Short mmCIF file of C-alpha atoms in Angstrom, two decimals:
data_model
loop_
_atom_site.label_atom_id
_atom_site.label_comp_id
_atom_site.label_asym_id
_atom_site.label_seq_id
_atom_site.Cartn_x
_atom_site.Cartn_y
_atom_site.Cartn_z
CA MET A 1 89.94 -56.04 10.78
CA GLY A 2 87.52 -54.54 8.27
CA THR A 3 84.27 -55.83 6.82
CA ALA A 4 85.10 -58.26 4.02
CA LEU A 5 81.72 -58.26 2.25
CA LEU A 6 80.10 -54.91 1.56
CA LYS A 7 76.68 -54.27 0.07
CA LEU A 8 76.91 -50.88 -1.65
CA PRO A 9 74.01 -48.42 -1.68
CA PRO A 10 73.04 -46.95 -5.09
CA ASN A 11 75.21 -43.99 -6.07
CA ARG A 12 73.55 -41.99 -8.84
CA VAL A 13 75.53 -39.26 -10.59
CA ARG A 14 74.51 -36.34 -12.84
CA ARG A 15 75.64 -36.24 -16.46
CA ASN A 16 74.82 -34.01 -19.42
CA TYR A 17 72.35 -36.43 -21.03
CA ARG A 18 69.02 -37.99 -20.04
CA GLY A 19 68.49 -41.55 -18.90
CA GLY A 20 68.32 -43.77 -15.86
CA ALA A 21 64.98 -45.55 -16.32
CA GLY A 22 66.89 -48.69 -17.28
CA ILE A 23 68.80 -48.50 -13.98
CA ASP A 24 65.52 -48.27 -12.09
CA LYS A 25 64.29 -51.30 -14.05
CA LEU A 26 67.46 -53.24 -13.19
CA HIS A 27 66.73 -52.54 -9.52
CA GLY A 28 63.16 -53.79 -9.95
CA ARG A 29 61.54 -50.48 -9.07
CA ASN A 30 57.90 -49.83 -9.92
CA ALA A 31 58.57 -46.28 -11.09
CA CYS A 32 61.25 -46.11 -13.81
CA ARG A 33 62.07 -42.55 -14.78
CA ASP A 34 64.61 -40.78 -16.92
CA ASN A 35 66.34 -37.75 -15.45
CA ASP A 36 69.73 -36.02 -15.27
CA GLN A 37 71.24 -38.90 -13.23
CA PRO A 38 71.64 -41.60 -15.90
CA GLU A 39 74.64 -43.28 -14.27
CA GLU A 40 75.26 -45.24 -11.07
CA TRP A 41 78.93 -45.24 -10.04
CA VAL A 42 79.60 -48.57 -8.34
CA GLY A 43 82.08 -48.40 -5.46
CA SER A 44 83.53 -45.22 -6.93
CA MET A 45 86.52 -43.58 -5.30
CA GLU A 46 86.57 -40.78 -7.86
CA ILE A 47 84.79 -37.43 -7.75
CA ALA A 48 82.62 -36.71 -10.79
CA SER A 49 83.58 -33.75 -12.96
CA ASN A 50 80.52 -31.77 -14.07
CA PRO A 51 81.80 -28.39 -15.33
CA GLY A 52 79.03 -25.89 -15.87
CA LEU A 53 76.64 -27.59 -13.44
CA ALA A 54 75.98 -26.43 -9.89
CA PRO A 55 78.56 -28.16 -7.68
CA VAL A 56 77.46 -31.08 -5.50
CA ALA A 57 79.87 -31.92 -2.70
CA ASP A 58 81.63 -35.28 -3.14
CA GLU A 59 79.48 -36.23 -6.14
CA GLY A 60 80.58 -39.59 -7.48
CA LEU A 61 82.11 -40.93 -4.26
CA ALA A 62 80.49 -44.16 -3.09
CA PHE A 63 79.61 -44.64 0.55
CA VAL A 64 78.77 -47.52 2.86
CA GLN A 65 76.82 -47.79 6.09
CA THR A 66 78.95 -48.88 9.04
CA GLU A 67 78.37 -49.20 12.78
CA LYS A 68 79.69 -45.64 13.05
CA GLY A 69 77.34 -44.33 10.36
CA LYS A 70 77.76 -43.33 6.74
CA THR A 71 81.37 -43.56 5.51
CA PHE A 72 82.92 -43.06 2.11
CA LEU A 73 84.17 -46.36 0.72
CA LYS A 74 87.48 -44.71 -0.09
CA ASP A 75 87.97 -43.74 3.57
CA LEU A 76 87.05 -47.22 4.75
CA VAL A 77 89.63 -48.78 2.43
CA ASN A 78 92.25 -46.20 3.33
CA ALA A 79 91.86 -47.03 7.02
CA ASP A 80 92.80 -50.69 6.39
CA LYS A 81 94.63 -50.77 3.06
CA GLN A 82 96.28 -54.16 3.48
CA PHE A 83 92.98 -55.85 4.31
CA TYR A 84 91.08 -54.37 1.37
CA LEU A 85 93.82 -54.03 -1.26
CA GLY A 86 96.35 -56.71 -0.33
CA ASP A 87 99.43 -56.51 -2.54
CA TYR A 88 97.85 -53.88 -4.76
CA LEU A 89 99.57 -50.98 -3.07
CA HIS A 90 102.40 -48.73 -4.22
CA LYS A 91 105.67 -49.24 -2.42
CA ASP A 92 105.21 -45.98 -0.55
CA GLY A 93 101.75 -47.07 0.66
CA THR A 94 99.77 -44.76 -1.63
CA TRP A 95 97.12 -46.10 -3.98
CA GLN A 96 94.46 -45.30 -6.53
CA LEU A 97 91.97 -47.88 -7.68
CA SER A 98 92.84 -48.57 -11.33
CA PHE A 99 89.27 -48.67 -12.66
CA LEU A 100 85.86 -47.06 -12.39
CA LEU A 101 82.70 -49.20 -12.72
CA LYS A 102 79.37 -47.67 -13.76
CA ILE A 103 75.84 -48.73 -14.59
CA LEU A 104 74.74 -46.48 -17.45
CA ASP A 105 71.37 -46.03 -19.14
CA SER A 106 70.78 -43.79 -22.16
CA ALA A 107 67.37 -42.37 -23.05
CA MET A 108 69.04 -40.44 -25.90
CA ARG A 109 72.12 -40.76 -28.04
CA LEU A 110 75.00 -39.23 -26.15
CA HIS A 111 77.00 -36.30 -27.50
CA VAL A 112 79.90 -37.32 -29.74
CA GLN A 113 83.05 -37.39 -27.61
CA VAL A 114 86.56 -38.75 -27.28
CA HIS A 115 88.91 -39.62 -24.43
CA PRO A 116 92.70 -39.33 -24.34
CA THR A 117 94.89 -42.40 -24.44
CA THR A 118 96.89 -43.23 -21.34
CA GLU A 119 100.10 -42.31 -23.16
CA TYR A 120 98.68 -38.88 -24.05
CA ALA A 121 97.34 -38.35 -20.54
CA ASN A 122 100.77 -39.21 -19.07
CA ARG A 123 102.82 -37.15 -21.52
CA VAL A 124 100.66 -34.08 -22.11
CA LEU A 125 98.20 -33.84 -19.23
CA HIS A 126 100.54 -35.29 -16.58
CA LYS A 127 97.73 -37.56 -15.39
CA PRO A 128 98.23 -41.22 -14.37
CA TYR A 129 95.31 -42.50 -16.47
CA GLY A 130 93.59 -41.80 -19.75
CA LYS A 131 90.12 -43.22 -20.32
CA LEU A 132 90.04 -46.56 -22.07
CA GLU A 133 86.50 -47.93 -21.74
CA CYS A 134 84.74 -51.28 -22.01
CA TYR A 135 80.99 -51.87 -22.33
CA TYR A 136 78.95 -54.92 -21.30
CA ILE A 137 75.44 -54.57 -22.74
CA LEU A 138 72.77 -55.50 -20.16
CA GLY A 139 69.52 -54.44 -21.80
CA VAL A 140 67.76 -52.55 -24.57
CA ARG A 141 64.53 -50.58 -24.42
CA GLY A 142 61.61 -51.98 -26.37
CA GLY A 143 61.35 -50.85 -29.97
CA GLN A 144 64.97 -49.73 -30.17
CA GLU A 145 67.61 -51.01 -32.56
CA PRO A 146 70.66 -50.57 -30.32
CA TYR A 147 73.83 -49.10 -31.73
CA ILE A 148 76.90 -47.09 -30.90
CA ARG A 149 78.99 -44.67 -32.88
CA LEU A 150 82.60 -45.82 -32.78
CA GLY A 151 85.48 -44.51 -34.85
CA PHE A 152 85.20 -42.62 -38.12
CA GLN A 153 83.70 -44.73 -40.92
CA HIS A 154 84.14 -41.74 -43.24
CA ALA A 155 87.11 -39.99 -41.68
CA PRO A 156 87.58 -36.25 -42.09
CA THR A 157 90.99 -34.63 -42.21
CA LYS A 158 92.07 -32.80 -39.08
CA GLU A 159 91.25 -29.47 -40.73
CA GLU A 160 87.85 -30.71 -41.91
CA TRP A 161 87.05 -31.95 -38.41
CA LYS A 162 88.10 -28.60 -36.96
CA ARG A 163 85.63 -26.82 -39.24
CA ILE A 164 82.86 -29.33 -38.48
CA VAL A 165 83.28 -28.91 -34.73
CA ALA A 166 83.80 -25.13 -34.81
CA GLU A 167 80.69 -24.59 -36.94
CA GLN A 168 78.73 -27.41 -35.29
CA ASP A 169 77.89 -28.72 -38.76
CA LYS A 170 75.67 -31.57 -37.56
CA ALA A 171 75.01 -33.01 -41.03
CA ALA A 172 78.73 -33.23 -41.78
CA MET A 173 79.44 -34.65 -38.32
CA ASP A 174 76.75 -37.31 -38.72
CA ALA A 175 78.16 -38.22 -42.14
CA CYS A 176 81.47 -39.23 -40.50
CA PHE A 177 79.79 -42.15 -38.72
CA GLU A 178 77.70 -45.24 -39.40
CA LYS A 179 75.67 -47.03 -36.74
CA ILE A 180 77.56 -49.97 -35.21
CA PRO A 181 74.91 -52.50 -34.07
CA VAL A 182 75.17 -53.93 -30.56
CA ALA A 183 73.21 -56.62 -28.73
CA VAL A 184 72.54 -57.76 -25.16
CA GLY A 185 75.53 -59.73 -23.94
CA ASP A 186 78.02 -57.94 -26.19
CA VAL A 187 81.35 -56.74 -24.78
CA TRP A 188 82.96 -53.73 -26.47
CA TYR A 189 86.32 -52.00 -26.20
CA ILE A 190 86.61 -48.23 -26.79
CA PRO A 191 90.26 -47.21 -26.99
CA GLY A 192 91.47 -43.72 -26.19
CA GLY A 193 91.45 -41.39 -29.17
CA MET A 194 88.50 -43.05 -30.91
CA PRO A 195 85.43 -40.79 -31.26
CA HIS A 196 82.25 -42.43 -30.04
CA ALA A 197 78.72 -42.00 -28.76
CA ILE A 198 76.38 -44.48 -27.06
CA GLY A 199 73.05 -44.78 -28.85
CA GLU A 200 69.65 -44.33 -27.25
CA GLY A 201 67.91 -47.02 -25.25
CA ILE A 202 70.90 -49.00 -23.94
CA THR A 203 71.57 -50.17 -20.37
CA MET A 204 75.14 -51.29 -19.80
CA LEU A 205 77.98 -51.78 -17.41
CA GLU A 206 80.80 -49.41 -18.30
CA ILE A 207 84.28 -50.19 -16.99
CA MET A 208 87.03 -47.67 -17.56
CA GLU A 209 90.29 -46.20 -16.42
CA PRO A 210 89.59 -44.05 -13.33
CA SER A 211 89.39 -40.60 -14.88
CA ASP A 212 86.71 -38.22 -16.11
CA LEU A 213 88.84 -36.85 -18.98
CA VAL A 214 86.60 -36.16 -21.97
CA ILE A 215 86.45 -33.98 -25.07
CA ARG A 216 82.88 -33.30 -26.17
CA CYS A 217 82.77 -32.12 -29.77
CA GLU A 218 78.98 -32.07 -30.18
CA TYR A 219 77.66 -29.18 -28.13
CA GLU A 220 73.91 -29.85 -28.16
CA ARG A 221 71.66 -32.92 -28.29
CA GLU A 222 67.88 -32.85 -27.84
CA GLY A 223 68.03 -29.48 -26.11
CA ILE A 224 70.80 -30.50 -23.70
CA VAL A 225 73.73 -28.14 -24.17
CA VAL A 226 77.27 -29.01 -23.12
CA PRO A 227 78.57 -25.85 -21.41
CA PRO A 228 81.87 -24.45 -22.73
CA ALA A 229 83.72 -25.52 -19.58
CA ALA A 230 82.79 -29.16 -20.26
CA ARG A 231 83.85 -29.33 -23.91
CA PHE A 232 87.66 -29.36 -24.06
CA MET A 233 88.88 -30.18 -20.55
CA GLY A 234 89.46 -26.50 -19.90
CA LYS A 235 91.53 -26.12 -23.07
CA ASP A 236 90.54 -25.02 -26.59
CA LEU A 237 89.53 -26.69 -29.85
CA ASN A 238 93.05 -26.66 -31.29
CA PHE A 239 94.27 -28.56 -28.23
CA ALA A 240 91.40 -31.05 -28.49
CA LEU A 241 92.07 -31.86 -32.16
CA ASP A 242 95.29 -33.70 -31.32
CA ILE A 243 93.42 -36.33 -29.29
CA PHE A 244 91.34 -37.78 -32.16
CA ASP A 245 92.20 -40.86 -34.21
CA TYR A 246 91.55 -39.73 -37.82
CA ARG A 247 91.91 -43.15 -39.41
CA THR A 248 89.03 -44.66 -41.36
CA TYR A 249 87.46 -47.77 -39.81
CA SER A 250 84.78 -49.68 -41.68
CA LYS A 251 81.97 -51.24 -39.67
CA GLN A 252 83.68 -54.60 -40.08
CA ASP A 253 87.00 -53.10 -38.95
CA ILE A 254 85.29 -51.90 -35.77
CA MET A 255 83.64 -55.28 -35.20
CA ASN A 256 87.00 -57.00 -35.57
CA LYS A 257 88.95 -54.51 -33.45
CA CYS A 258 86.51 -53.50 -30.73
CA ARG A 259 83.99 -56.28 -30.12
CA ILE A 260 85.54 -58.56 -27.50
CA GLN A 261 84.98 -62.30 -27.67
CA PRO A 262 84.35 -63.58 -24.10
CA ARG A 263 86.05 -66.86 -23.21
CA ILE A 264 85.04 -69.48 -20.68
CA VAL A 265 87.81 -70.05 -18.14
CA GLU A 266 86.01 -72.49 -15.82
CA LYS A 267 82.94 -74.64 -16.32
CA GLU A 268 81.34 -76.86 -13.70
CA PRO A 269 77.83 -78.31 -13.27
CA SER A 270 77.06 -75.56 -10.76
CA PHE A 271 78.55 -72.51 -12.49
CA ILE A 272 80.41 -71.02 -15.46
CA ASN A 273 83.15 -68.42 -15.09
CA THR A 274 83.62 -66.32 -18.25
CA CYS A 275 86.35 -63.75 -18.85
CA LEU A 276 84.80 -60.66 -20.43
CA VAL A 277 87.91 -58.43 -20.37
CA GLY A 278 91.35 -59.94 -19.87
CA THR A 279 94.90 -58.79 -19.32
CA GLU A 280 95.67 -58.83 -23.03
CA LEU A 281 93.50 -55.73 -23.49
CA THR A 282 94.45 -53.55 -20.53
CA ASN A 283 96.64 -53.61 -17.43
CA CYS A 284 94.10 -51.56 -15.49
CA PHE A 285 91.36 -54.11 -14.83
CA THR A 286 89.90 -57.51 -15.58
CA VAL A 287 86.19 -58.33 -15.83
CA ASN A 288 84.57 -61.72 -15.34
CA LYS A 289 81.00 -63.04 -15.38
CA LEU A 290 79.84 -65.78 -13.00
CA GLN A 291 76.68 -67.68 -13.96
CA ILE A 292 75.58 -69.80 -11.00
CA TRP A 293 72.82 -72.43 -10.82
CA GLN A 294 73.67 -74.21 -7.57
CA LYS A 295 75.44 -73.35 -4.35
CA VAL A 296 79.14 -73.06 -5.13
CA ASN A 297 82.39 -72.13 -3.40
CA ILE A 298 84.46 -69.56 -5.30
CA LYS A 299 88.20 -69.15 -4.86
CA HIS A 300 88.98 -65.46 -4.50
CA GLU A 301 91.97 -63.93 -6.29
CA HIS A 302 92.98 -61.78 -3.29
CA LYS A 303 92.12 -58.59 -5.16
CA PHE A 304 89.73 -55.85 -4.17
CA THR A 305 86.62 -56.69 -6.18
CA LEU A 306 83.56 -54.69 -7.19
CA GLY A 307 80.52 -56.45 -8.62
CA VAL A 308 76.94 -56.10 -9.84
CA VAL A 309 74.16 -58.68 -9.65
CA CYS A 310 72.78 -58.75 -13.20
CA GLU A 311 70.29 -61.60 -12.68
CA GLY A 312 68.75 -63.48 -9.76
CA LYS A 313 69.03 -63.27 -5.99
CA CYS A 314 71.77 -64.83 -3.89
CA LEU A 315 73.45 -65.18 -0.53
CA ILE A 316 77.22 -64.58 -0.46
CA THR A 317 79.05 -65.86 2.60
CA THR A 318 82.57 -66.10 3.97
CA ALA A 319 83.59 -67.92 7.14
CA THR A 320 82.38 -65.01 9.26
CA GLU A 321 80.12 -62.76 7.14
CA SER A 322 77.18 -62.88 4.76
CA ILE A 323 75.20 -60.52 2.55
CA THR A 324 71.99 -61.05 0.57
CA LEU A 325 71.92 -59.49 -2.88
CA GLU A 326 69.35 -59.27 -5.64
CA ARG A 327 69.24 -58.05 -9.22
CA GLY A 328 70.67 -54.54 -9.51
CA ASP A 329 72.58 -54.66 -6.22
CA SER A 330 76.29 -53.91 -6.16
CA PHE A 331 78.91 -55.17 -3.75
CA ALA A 332 82.59 -55.19 -2.80
CA ILE A 333 84.84 -58.04 -1.64
CA ALA A 334 88.07 -57.35 0.24
CA ALA A 335 91.38 -58.74 -0.99
CA ALA A 336 91.81 -60.51 2.37
CA VAL A 337 89.05 -63.00 1.47
CA SER A 338 90.41 -66.41 0.46
CA ASP A 339 87.16 -67.89 -0.79
CA TYR A 340 83.44 -67.28 -0.58
CA CYS A 341 80.21 -69.17 -1.18
CA VAL A 342 77.41 -68.05 -3.53
CA GLU A 343 74.00 -69.64 -2.98
CA PRO A 344 71.15 -68.83 -5.42
CA LEU A 345 67.96 -67.87 -3.59
CA ALA A 346 65.69 -67.03 -6.54
CA GLY A 347 66.44 -68.06 -10.10
CA ASP A 348 69.82 -68.45 -11.75
CA VAL A 349 72.38 -65.87 -10.65
CA THR A 350 74.67 -63.76 -12.84
CA LEU A 351 77.40 -61.70 -11.21
CA VAL A 352 79.75 -59.40 -13.12
CA GLN A 353 82.92 -58.66 -11.19
CA VAL A 354 85.74 -56.19 -11.83
CA MET A 355 89.22 -56.49 -10.31
CA PRO A 356 92.30 -54.26 -10.56
CA GLY A 357 95.05 -55.04 -13.02
CA GLU A 358 98.80 -54.81 -12.65
CA ASP A 359 98.75 -51.05 -13.29
CA MET A 360 97.39 -50.49 -9.80
CA LYS A 361 100.74 -51.66 -8.46
CA VAL A 362 102.77 -49.11 -10.41
CA LYS A 363 100.60 -46.05 -11.10
CA ARG A 364 100.98 -43.00 -8.92
#
């Protein structure tokens, strides 16, 4: 039998933008620095794609420390699939976790980009997943007015967008967007096909379909150049143009369509369980937030669960195991767990947890 509760070591990953000081702050570190590793991939079983950068073996894959030494989380799960995944296995015994969870911190606005829809990824790229994303805003740097770019507020035609991208006409590209304001505690949905860019100074949890499929149509930001190999998924501009949603969305349209309204699903004197992302939005994952003030027993859904401690310090125990976690720590809970206890040790505790959706049962 495997280990049911796993404390996950930090797993920083390189990207083509600067950031990461907000992740250091979340972990309570004295030195908070921005660098080329602005993301922490929580419990990742996917290898990061960084075309144009020097290769790093197994970059993106999360690991755990076991009695036998350092082991990739994916290998640990694969060695005892029923224990960790329960019913979330394909009939032939194969599997792929149906989400990727990241902690992301931006010191700069990211390059304008877009991801394919799942339908497009299936039909054209012959991939099981596109890259639908959801954001949960954790923090904002002082002095910043946080925002994202999301959808075209002043949509170009396909031909106009081709010219803008080909010529890197930054003024015309900027004119296609307005700043969409965000705030701590917001939950946002970024569908495939919708151009977007995270603004500077935001720390967030990013939950997405488990792919690294991305079209980057802005080649340079603050001296950071996206190499040609990382722009169009190995294709060309004409190929990339078909992925964009060219509809016009006002700021209010975006607020109505893409800002998710969390809903409380359970409320007791000791805790509140809030659904941040539900099954009505995606079949790939669900996201919930537990706010805990007193020791409480939580009924587990028998799904492999990844989580991040966003506030406080706590002890999580099952009948046979326990782990101590504090702000910034990430963890995994095996599907075999029936219930577990969370006891606050310092301050109120906030846990954000991500679980697989029904797609994990059918995707191959």
